[in-house]
Amino acid sequence: MDKFKITMGVILAALIAALALGKFAPRKAEVFKQTPIQVTSEGLYKEFKNSKEAILKYSGKYVEISGVADHLDQTTLGLPYVILRGGDALGEVQCIFSPQNRDQAKQVKLGQAVTLRGVCMGKVMHLIIDECALQSAK
């Protein structure tokens, strides 16, 4: 009986892990065919800060986000990203460029108003927009 419980526990853990990894797998082309949800970085951060409904509304969805570039850097995998201001000292929206759009990051300057499109991954420490493409930088 104990072996059965252990086996079932391992199978259940593997199933949960597979489902979780599937949720964060690279987005299918269909996501990018959707009309993006237009939002500002401050507005998006505020919604996630004050509402669990934001998870349902934005997570896994294609968004067009506008904001002010506050920081530029690279992920541990070498993908460039821009941090957009989120409205308070802790409010950040990290927009990670897709590998095919990595050169677009060179067009972004600190303090510049930018608009990007990507997939909202939700909030961990800060909001993450993945697979981004630059739409404008002014």
C-alpha atoms as an extended CHARMM CRD file, in Angstrom:
* protein
*
       138  EXT
         1         1  MET       CA              0.0000000000        0.0000000000        0.0000000000  PROA      1               0.0000000000
         2         2  ASP       CA              2.8420000000        2.4190000000        0.8080000000  PROA      2               0.0000000000
         3         3  LYS       CA              4.5020000000        1.7620000000       -2.5680000000  PROA      3               0.0000000000
         4         4  PHE       CA              1.2010000000        2.5250000000       -4.2520000000  PROA      4               0.0000000000
         5         5  LYS       CA              0.8720000000        5.8570000000       -2.4060000000  PROA      5               0.0000000000
         6         6  ILE       CA              4.4440000000        6.8030000000       -3.2460000000  PROA      6               0.0000000000
         7         7  THR       CA              3.9750000000        5.8540000000       -6.9040000000  PROA      7               0.0000000000
         8         8  MET       CA              0.7270000000        7.8120000000       -7.1350000000  PROA      8               0.0000000000
         9         9  GLY       CA              2.3800000000       10.8040000000       -5.4310000000  PROA      9               0.0000000000
        10        10  VAL       CA              5.2370000000       10.7650000000       -7.9420000000  PROA      10              0.0000000000
        11        11  ILE       CA              2.8120000000       10.4890000000      -10.8700000000  PROA      11              0.0000000000
        12        12  LEU       CA              0.7020000000       13.3420000000       -9.4940000000  PROA      12              0.0000000000
        13        13  ALA       CA              3.7760000000       15.5410000000       -8.9640000000  PROA      13              0.0000000000
        14        14  ALA       CA              4.9640000000       14.8000000000      -12.5170000000  PROA      14              0.0000000000
        15        15  LEU       CA              1.5280000000       15.6590000000      -13.9110000000  PROA      15              0.0000000000
        16        16  ILE       CA              1.4110000000       18.9570000000      -12.0090000000  PROA      16              0.0000000000
        17        17  ALA       CA              4.9310000000       19.8330000000      -13.1830000000  PROA      17              0.0000000000
        18        18  ALA       CA              4.0460000000       19.0120000000      -16.7990000000  PROA      18              0.0000000000
        19        19  LEU       CA              0.9550000000       21.2160000000      -16.6380000000  PROA      19              0.0000000000
        20        20  ALA       CA              2.9070000000       24.0810000000      -15.0610000000  PROA      20              0.0000000000
        21        21  LEU       CA              5.6640000000       23.8700000000      -17.6660000000  PROA      21              0.0000000000
        22        22  GLY       CA              3.0780000000       23.7990000000      -20.4340000000  PROA      22              0.0000000000
        23        23  LYS       CA              1.6380000000       27.0590000000      -19.1170000000  PROA      23              0.0000000000
        24        24  PHE       CA              5.0040000000       28.7950000000      -19.5040000000  PROA      24              0.0000000000
        25        25  ALA       CA              6.0100000000       27.1700000000      -22.7960000000  PROA      25              0.0000000000
        26        26  PRO       CA              6.7300000000       29.4930000000      -25.7280000000  PROA      26              0.0000000000
        27        27  ARG       CA              3.5490000000       31.0280000000      -27.0770000000  PROA      27              0.0000000000
        28        28  LYS       CA              1.9140000000       29.5590000000      -30.1540000000  PROA      28              0.0000000000
        29        29  ALA       CA              1.4740000000       31.6750000000      -33.2500000000  PROA      29              0.0000000000
        30        30  GLU       CA             -2.2680000000       32.0280000000      -32.5130000000  PROA      30              0.0000000000
        31        31  VAL       CA             -1.5480000000       34.3540000000      -29.5720000000  PROA      31              0.0000000000
        32        32  PHE       CA              0.1340000000       36.8330000000      -31.8990000000  PROA      32              0.0000000000
        33        33  LYS       CA             -2.8410000000       36.7780000000      -34.2740000000  PROA      33              0.0000000000
        34        34  GLN       CA             -5.0810000000       38.1990000000      -31.5360000000  PROA      34              0.0000000000
        35        35  THR       CA             -5.7700000000       41.9000000000      -31.3080000000  PROA      35              0.0000000000
        36        36  PRO       CA             -3.4780000000       43.0470000000      -28.4880000000  PROA      36              0.0000000000
        37        37  ILE       CA             -4.9560000000       44.4810000000      -25.3080000000  PROA      37              0.0000000000
        38        38  GLN       CA             -3.7290000000       48.0920000000      -25.1230000000  PROA      38              0.0000000000
        39        39  VAL       CA             -2.5410000000       49.2290000000      -21.7080000000  PROA      39              0.0000000000
        40        40  THR       CA              0.0310000000       51.4930000000      -20.0710000000  PROA      40              0.0000000000
        41        41  SER       CA              2.7460000000       50.0750000000      -17.8240000000  PROA      41              0.0000000000
        42        42  GLU       CA              1.3760000000       52.0750000000      -14.8910000000  PROA      42              0.0000000000
        43        43  GLY       CA             -2.1940000000       50.9350000000      -15.5570000000  PROA      43              0.0000000000
        44        44  LEU       CA             -1.1880000000       47.2830000000      -15.8820000000  PROA      44              0.0000000000
        45        45  TYR       CA              0.9050000000       47.3800000000      -12.7060000000  PROA      45              0.0000000000
        46        46  LYS       CA             -1.9460000000       49.0300000000      -10.8000000000  PROA      46              0.0000000000
        47        47  GLU       CA             -4.4180000000       46.3680000000      -11.9620000000  PROA      47              0.0000000000
        48        48  PHE       CA             -2.1240000000       43.5260000000      -10.8760000000  PROA      48              0.0000000000
        49        49  LYS       CA             -1.3940000000       45.2350000000       -7.5670000000  PROA      49              0.0000000000
        50        50  ASN       CA             -5.0440000000       45.6440000000       -6.6440000000  PROA      50              0.0000000000
        51        51  SER       CA             -6.8800000000       42.7790000000       -8.3020000000  PROA      51              0.0000000000
        52        52  LYS       CA             -6.6850000000       39.0360000000       -8.7630000000  PROA      52              0.0000000000
        53        53  GLU       CA             -8.9570000000       39.5210000000      -11.7730000000  PROA      53              0.0000000000
        54        54  ALA       CA             -5.9460000000       40.9370000000      -13.6190000000  PROA      54              0.0000000000
        55        55  ILE       CA             -4.4270000000       37.4520000000      -13.6960000000  PROA      55              0.0000000000
        56        56  LEU       CA             -7.4110000000       36.1400000000      -15.6470000000  PROA      56              0.0000000000
        57        57  LYS       CA             -7.6280000000       39.2180000000      -17.8330000000  PROA      57              0.0000000000
        58        58  TYR       CA             -3.9640000000       39.4840000000      -18.8860000000  PROA      58              0.0000000000
        59        59  SER       CA             -1.9310000000       36.3280000000      -18.1490000000  PROA      59              0.0000000000
        60        60  GLY       CA             -1.0650000000       34.5190000000      -21.3640000000  PROA      60              0.0000000000
        61        61  LYS       CA             -2.6230000000       37.3080000000      -23.4270000000  PROA      61              0.0000000000
        62        62  TYR       CA             -1.1100000000       39.4180000000      -26.1940000000  PROA      62              0.0000000000
        63        63  VAL       CA             -0.6940000000       43.0090000000      -24.9750000000  PROA      63              0.0000000000
        64        64  GLU       CA              0.4820000000       46.3140000000      -26.3920000000  PROA      64              0.0000000000
        65        65  ILE       CA              2.1010000000       48.1610000000      -23.5220000000  PROA      65              0.0000000000
        66        66  SER       CA              3.2610000000       51.7830000000      -23.4420000000  PROA      66              0.0000000000
        67        67  GLY       CA              5.4760000000       53.3640000000      -20.8270000000  PROA      67              0.0000000000
        68        68  VAL       CA              8.7390000000       55.1160000000      -20.0250000000  PROA      68              0.0000000000
        69        69  ALA       CA             11.9940000000       53.1430000000      -20.2740000000  PROA      69              0.0000000000
        70        70  ASP       CA             13.5620000000       53.1500000000      -16.8210000000  PROA      70              0.0000000000
        71        71  HSD       CA             16.2670000000       50.4950000000      -17.1320000000  PROA      71              0.0000000000
        72        72  LEU       CA             17.9100000000       48.3780000000      -19.8540000000  PROA      72              0.0000000000
        73        73  ASP       CA             19.6810000000       45.0600000000      -19.2900000000  PROA      73              0.0000000000
        74        74  GLN       CA             19.8920000000       41.4040000000      -20.3410000000  PROA      74              0.0000000000
        75        75  THR       CA             18.4550000000       38.2000000000      -18.8970000000  PROA      75              0.0000000000
        76        76  THR       CA             20.7610000000       35.3940000000      -17.8030000000  PROA      76              0.0000000000
        77        77  LEU       CA             20.1110000000       33.8740000000      -21.2480000000  PROA      77              0.0000000000
        78        78  GLY       CA             21.3780000000       37.0430000000      -22.9270000000  PROA      78              0.0000000000
        79        79  LEU       CA             18.0110000000       38.3700000000      -24.0920000000  PROA      79              0.0000000000
        80        80  PRO       CA             17.7040000000       42.1470000000      -23.8150000000  PROA      80              0.0000000000
        81        81  TYR       CA             14.9070000000       43.6480000000      -21.7780000000  PROA      81              0.0000000000
        82        82  VAL       CA             13.5730000000       47.0530000000      -20.8570000000  PROA      82              0.0000000000
        83        83  ILE       CA             12.0110000000       47.9420000000      -17.5070000000  PROA      83              0.0000000000
        84        84  LEU       CA              9.0220000000       50.2680000000      -17.8250000000  PROA      84              0.0000000000
        85        85  ARG       CA              7.9320000000       52.4280000000      -14.8980000000  PROA      85              0.0000000000
        86        86  GLY       CA              4.9640000000       50.9830000000      -13.0530000000  PROA      86              0.0000000000
        87        87  GLY       CA              3.8440000000       53.9570000000      -11.0180000000  PROA      87              0.0000000000
        88        88  ASP       CA              5.5480000000       53.4960000000       -7.6450000000  PROA      88              0.0000000000
        89        89  ALA       CA              9.0050000000       52.7200000000       -6.2640000000  PROA      89              0.0000000000
        90        90  LEU       CA              8.4660000000       48.9500000000       -6.4440000000  PROA      90              0.0000000000
        91        91  GLY       CA              6.3750000000       48.9660000000       -9.6010000000  PROA      91              0.0000000000
        92        92  GLU       CA              8.2080000000       47.5620000000      -12.5720000000  PROA      92              0.0000000000
        93        93  VAL       CA              7.1690000000       45.9560000000      -15.8170000000  PROA      93              0.0000000000
        94        94  GLN       CA              9.9480000000       43.8930000000      -17.3970000000  PROA      94              0.0000000000
        95        95  CYS       CA              9.5730000000       43.5780000000      -21.1680000000  PROA      95              0.0000000000
        96        96  ILE       CA             11.8360000000       40.8430000000      -22.5570000000  PROA      96              0.0000000000
        97        97  PHE       CA             12.5760000000       40.9770000000      -26.2700000000  PROA      97              0.0000000000
        98        98  SER       CA             12.1230000000       37.8070000000      -28.3050000000  PROA      98              0.0000000000
        99        99  PRO       CA             15.3030000000       36.3300000000      -29.8240000000  PROA      99              0.0000000000
       100       100  GLN       CA             14.2560000000       37.4410000000      -33.3160000000  PROA      100             0.0000000000
       101       101  ASN       CA             13.6460000000       41.0190000000      -32.0930000000  PROA      101             0.0000000000
       102       102  ARG       CA             16.7200000000       41.3680000000      -29.8610000000  PROA      102             0.0000000000
       103       103  ASP       CA             18.3020000000       44.0430000000      -32.0890000000  PROA      103             0.0000000000
       104       104  GLN       CA             15.2720000000       46.3120000000      -31.5400000000  PROA      104             0.0000000000
       105       105  ALA       CA             16.4380000000       46.8610000000      -27.9530000000  PROA      105             0.0000000000
       106       106  LYS       CA             19.2750000000       49.0260000000      -29.2990000000  PROA      106             0.0000000000
       107       107  GLN       CA             16.6870000000       51.6130000000      -30.3780000000  PROA      107             0.0000000000
       108       108  VAL       CA             15.4410000000       52.1390000000      -26.8040000000  PROA      108             0.0000000000
       109       109  LYS       CA             16.9830000000       54.9260000000      -24.6880000000  PROA      109             0.0000000000
       110       110  LEU       CA             16.4420000000       55.6080000000      -20.9900000000  PROA      110             0.0000000000
       111       111  GLY       CA             13.6230000000       58.0570000000      -20.3090000000  PROA      111             0.0000000000
       112       112  GLN       CA             12.1060000000       57.4290000000      -23.7210000000  PROA      112             0.0000000000
       113       113  ALA       CA              8.4010000000       56.6960000000      -24.2230000000  PROA      113             0.0000000000
       114       114  VAL       CA              8.0990000000       53.2550000000      -25.8210000000  PROA      114             0.0000000000
       115       115  THR       CA              5.3730000000       50.9250000000      -26.9990000000  PROA      115             0.0000000000
       116       116  LEU       CA              5.9630000000       47.1800000000      -27.1730000000  PROA      116             0.0000000000
       117       117  ARG       CA              3.8730000000       44.1260000000      -27.9560000000  PROA      117             0.0000000000
       118       118  GLY       CA              4.3150000000       40.8040000000      -26.1870000000  PROA      118             0.0000000000
       119       119  VAL       CA              2.7230000000       38.1330000000      -24.0230000000  PROA      119             0.0000000000
       120       120  CYS       CA              1.8680000000       38.9900000000      -20.4140000000  PROA      120             0.0000000000
       121       121  MET       CA              3.2830000000       36.2760000000      -18.1670000000  PROA      121             0.0000000000
       122       122  GLY       CA              1.8670000000       37.7050000000      -14.9440000000  PROA      122             0.0000000000
       123       123  LYS       CA              3.5680000000       38.9480000000      -11.8160000000  PROA      123             0.0000000000
       124       124  VAL       CA              6.2740000000       37.2770000000       -9.7690000000  PROA      124             0.0000000000
       125       125  MET       CA              8.5210000000       39.9740000000       -8.2740000000  PROA      125             0.0000000000
       126       126  HSD       CA              7.3930000000       42.3510000000      -10.9950000000  PROA      126             0.0000000000
       127       127  LEU       CA              5.2570000000       42.0560000000      -14.0960000000  PROA      127             0.0000000000
       128       128  ILE       CA              6.7850000000       40.2130000000      -17.0340000000  PROA      128             0.0000000000
       129       129  ILE       CA              5.9450000000       40.7400000000      -20.6890000000  PROA      129             0.0000000000
       130       130  ASP       CA              7.6850000000       38.0980000000      -22.8060000000  PROA      130             0.0000000000
       131       131  GLU       CA              8.5100000000       37.7140000000      -26.5060000000  PROA      131             0.0000000000
       132       132  CYS       CA              8.3670000000       41.4810000000      -27.0520000000  PROA      132             0.0000000000
       133       133  ALA       CA              8.6230000000       43.4400000000      -30.2610000000  PROA      133             0.0000000000
       134       134  LEU       CA              9.1770000000       47.1990000000      -30.3200000000  PROA      134             0.0000000000
       135       135  GLN       CA              6.3500000000       49.1780000000      -31.9270000000  PROA      135             0.0000000000
       136       136  SER       CA              7.6380000000       52.7090000000      -31.3140000000  PROA      136             0.0000000000
       137       137  ALA       CA             10.2710000000       54.6540000000      -29.3850000000  PROA      137             0.0000000000
       138       138  LYS       CA              9.9370000000       58.4440000000      -29.0360000000  PROA      138             0.0000000000
